[in-house]
């Protein structure tokens, strides 16, 4: 069908991410530092993203595409909503943090921030993360044992920069980590998955959960597992196969 839909000029796009936040339907995501219309059926053509773009990279066009799927959008929005904590804390609300500028390297961004943080989204706990969010689309995903950042002094610069970070503890968390991760992998276009875990035996459960989630998702996503010793040494820093 012919209908009005947004058009994104990649040459003008600066990767600021404002359009991603403005698109309540979740049709737009940052992919390799550029805004991309991922789902035509999520775009209602009303253009909430257009006025927030500082670079004038967004416009309207008439073209042949699929119809706007309001039911699918509502299901996505419901899946993305966070169940409030018992204390009613608003800190569990999902939000995108400052994206890495497209024209800057990870090294430049890290130095500019004085290694203060490379965190790109909130929340970071796997149990609190939405099943579907715009910042997951086209993302390199980091699943980390929550102790790893304390053991590795340059954890932000080495592992988090340029990735969406989720943390969990396979020993203390009682929820279904593999099931939650499977849903995230299935509902979004994840480019790669890196797992950082501690050398201690119980932490192997995080790697097992990641492997189980990948296999159950049915997607061919590169998996990399990094093992960190309690004294901060990187024991493993190579891609592993799913076999």
C-alpha atoms as one frame of an Amber mdcrd trajectory, in Angstrom:
protein
   0.000   0.000   0.000   1.101   3.596  -0.637   1.299   5.648   2.549   3.283
   8.388   4.296   6.299   7.161   6.221   9.445   8.749   7.626  12.694   8.786
   5.678  16.119   9.067   7.331  19.097  10.585   5.541  22.119   8.654   6.833
  24.545  11.227   5.461  23.006  13.961   7.615  22.385  11.793  10.670  24.809
  12.508  13.521  23.742   9.577  15.689  22.463  11.752  18.534  19.655   9.284
  19.290  16.959  11.907  19.913  14.696  10.396  17.257  14.957   6.977  18.919
  13.630   8.420  22.163  10.920  10.439  20.376   9.614   7.399  18.481   7.207
   5.912  21.019   6.353   3.098  18.618   9.939   1.779  18.610  10.343   1.948
  14.833  13.751   3.669  14.934  17.050   2.493  16.417  20.722   3.390  16.205
  22.667   0.950  14.064  26.423   1.502  13.814  26.000   5.086  14.972  23.210
   6.006  12.554  19.423   6.201  12.974  17.622   3.496  10.993  13.930   2.827
  10.409  13.861  -0.819  11.450  10.152  -1.551  11.238   7.947   0.074   8.612
   4.901  -1.468  10.294   5.813   0.342  13.547   5.933   3.771  11.872   2.581
   5.579  11.995   3.811   8.357   9.698   2.928  11.127  12.172   6.555  12.130
  12.565   7.131  12.719  16.294  10.783  12.086  15.447  10.987  14.840  12.834
  11.030  18.009  15.003  13.623  16.662  17.461  16.272  15.948  14.811  18.909
  18.727  15.045  20.500  17.760  11.725  17.398  17.796   9.534  17.996  14.171
   8.636  14.334  13.121   8.883  11.617  13.842   6.346   8.402  12.325   5.013
   7.971  10.304   1.848   5.150   8.534   0.066   6.067   4.968  -0.839   4.766
   1.446  -1.161   5.170  -0.362   2.157   3.317  -2.443   4.722   0.445  -0.998
   6.743   0.957   0.476  10.202   0.350  -2.351  12.700  -1.162  -0.704  15.760
  -1.742  -4.020  17.552   1.910  -5.043  17.158   3.034  -1.652  18.440   0.802
  -1.946  21.518   2.185  -5.416  22.254   5.734  -4.078  21.935   4.967  -1.170
  24.249   3.399  -3.483  26.816   6.408  -5.796  26.686   8.740  -2.829  27.185
   6.935  -1.475  30.219   8.679  -2.103  33.504   6.853  -3.718  36.381   7.313
  -1.276  39.281   9.447  -2.371  42.194   7.721  -3.033  45.508   9.053   0.267
  46.797   7.571   2.080  43.788  11.033   3.300  42.766  10.997   5.088  39.368
  14.635   4.090  38.885  13.564   0.910  37.080  12.187   2.878  34.104  13.923
   2.077  30.821  15.858   4.928  29.205  18.619   5.553  26.694  21.732   7.341
  27.910  24.191   9.424  25.890  25.034   7.544  22.671  28.545   7.373  21.254
  28.859  10.061  18.536  29.216   8.522  15.090  32.329  10.540  14.210  34.247
   9.668  17.351  36.108   6.480  18.121  35.492   4.522  21.303  38.937   5.641
  22.474  38.101   9.324  21.943  34.779   9.020  23.745  36.360   7.153  26.641
  39.072   9.770  27.034  36.533  12.612  26.810  34.517  11.053  29.604  37.672
  10.496  31.632  36.633   6.850  31.858  33.748   7.942  34.071  31.204   5.676
  32.379  30.520   3.834  29.155  27.005   2.857  30.205  24.552   3.550  27.372
  21.182   2.572  28.859  19.245   2.047  32.078  18.408  -0.237  33.836  21.335
  -2.646  33.696  19.969  -5.550  35.736  18.824  -8.367  33.445  15.772  -8.955
  35.632  14.699  -5.297  35.254  15.524  -4.873  31.574  12.639  -4.588  29.092
  12.132  -7.507  26.736  12.129  -5.094  23.808  13.666  -1.619  23.544  14.911
   0.586  20.726  18.447   0.580  22.112  18.654  -3.214  21.690  18.158  -3.070
  17.920  21.457  -3.303  16.058  23.294  -3.512  19.397  26.330  -5.437  20.522
  25.097  -6.879  23.815  27.230  -7.419  26.916  25.962  -9.829  29.570  28.190
  -9.558  32.623  28.429 -11.134  36.016  27.957  -8.238  38.401  31.278  -8.986
  40.153  33.303  -8.681  36.942  33.475  -4.884  36.878  34.921  -4.865  40.394
  37.658  -7.343  39.501  38.672  -5.730  36.198  39.941  -2.160  36.629  39.393
  -1.057  33.024  36.086  -2.862  32.617  34.188   0.124  31.189  36.771   0.922
  28.524  37.559  -2.694  27.700  34.116  -4.270  27.606  31.253  -1.774  27.984
  32.175   0.969  25.528  30.020   0.635  22.413  27.856  -2.103  23.921  24.500
  -2.333  25.674  25.211  -3.755  29.126  23.137  -6.163  31.206  24.330  -7.668
  34.487  23.223 -10.696  36.490  24.407 -13.128  39.136  23.837 -16.819  38.351
  24.101 -17.736  42.033  22.041 -15.071  43.777  19.400 -14.216  41.162  16.417
 -16.546  41.319  14.697 -15.575  38.058  14.935 -17.386  34.717  17.984 -15.719
  33.192  18.050 -17.904  30.071  14.353 -17.289  29.433  14.658 -13.511  29.790
  17.724 -13.375  27.560  16.042 -15.605  24.975  13.128 -13.158  24.777  15.490
 -10.209  24.319  17.359 -12.001  21.533  14.138 -12.978  19.778  12.415  -9.594
  20.022  15.363  -7.470  18.876  18.102  -7.432  16.243  21.128  -8.138  18.424
  24.409  -8.127  16.444  26.637  -9.956  18.924  26.669 -11.249  22.491  29.665
 -10.988  24.819  29.588 -12.688  28.226  32.007 -11.614  30.954  32.033 -13.986
  33.907  34.238 -14.680  36.891  36.581 -17.661  37.102  34.706 -19.099  40.093
  32.680 -22.272  39.305  29.239 -20.903  40.165  29.682 -18.110  37.614  29.730
 -20.638  34.782  25.952 -20.593  35.143  25.868 -17.228  33.367  27.679 -18.667
  30.366  25.351 -21.666  30.360  22.317 -19.367  30.458  23.665 -17.376  27.504
  24.316 -20.513  25.469  20.858 -21.900  26.264  19.212 -18.592  25.337  21.075
 -18.401  22.023  20.143 -21.939  21.044  16.499 -21.461  22.065  16.251 -18.144
  20.186  17.055 -19.850  16.900  19.265 -16.920  15.857  22.817 -17.043  14.553
  24.461 -14.469  16.815  28.228 -14.492  17.488  29.020 -15.404  21.098  32.196
 -14.368  22.901  32.951 -15.492  26.462  35.536 -13.735  28.628  36.631 -15.214
  31.955  38.070 -12.859  34.582  40.014 -14.018  37.612  39.383 -12.468  41.059
  42.707 -10.620  40.787  41.665  -9.039  37.488  43.498 -11.192  34.950  41.744
 -11.953  31.661  41.856 -15.723  31.426  39.866 -16.047  28.217  39.371 -13.406
  25.559  38.511 -15.354  22.420  35.371 -16.253  20.536  33.860 -19.592  21.458
  31.569 -21.680  19.312  28.167 -22.878  20.418  29.198 -26.513  20.017
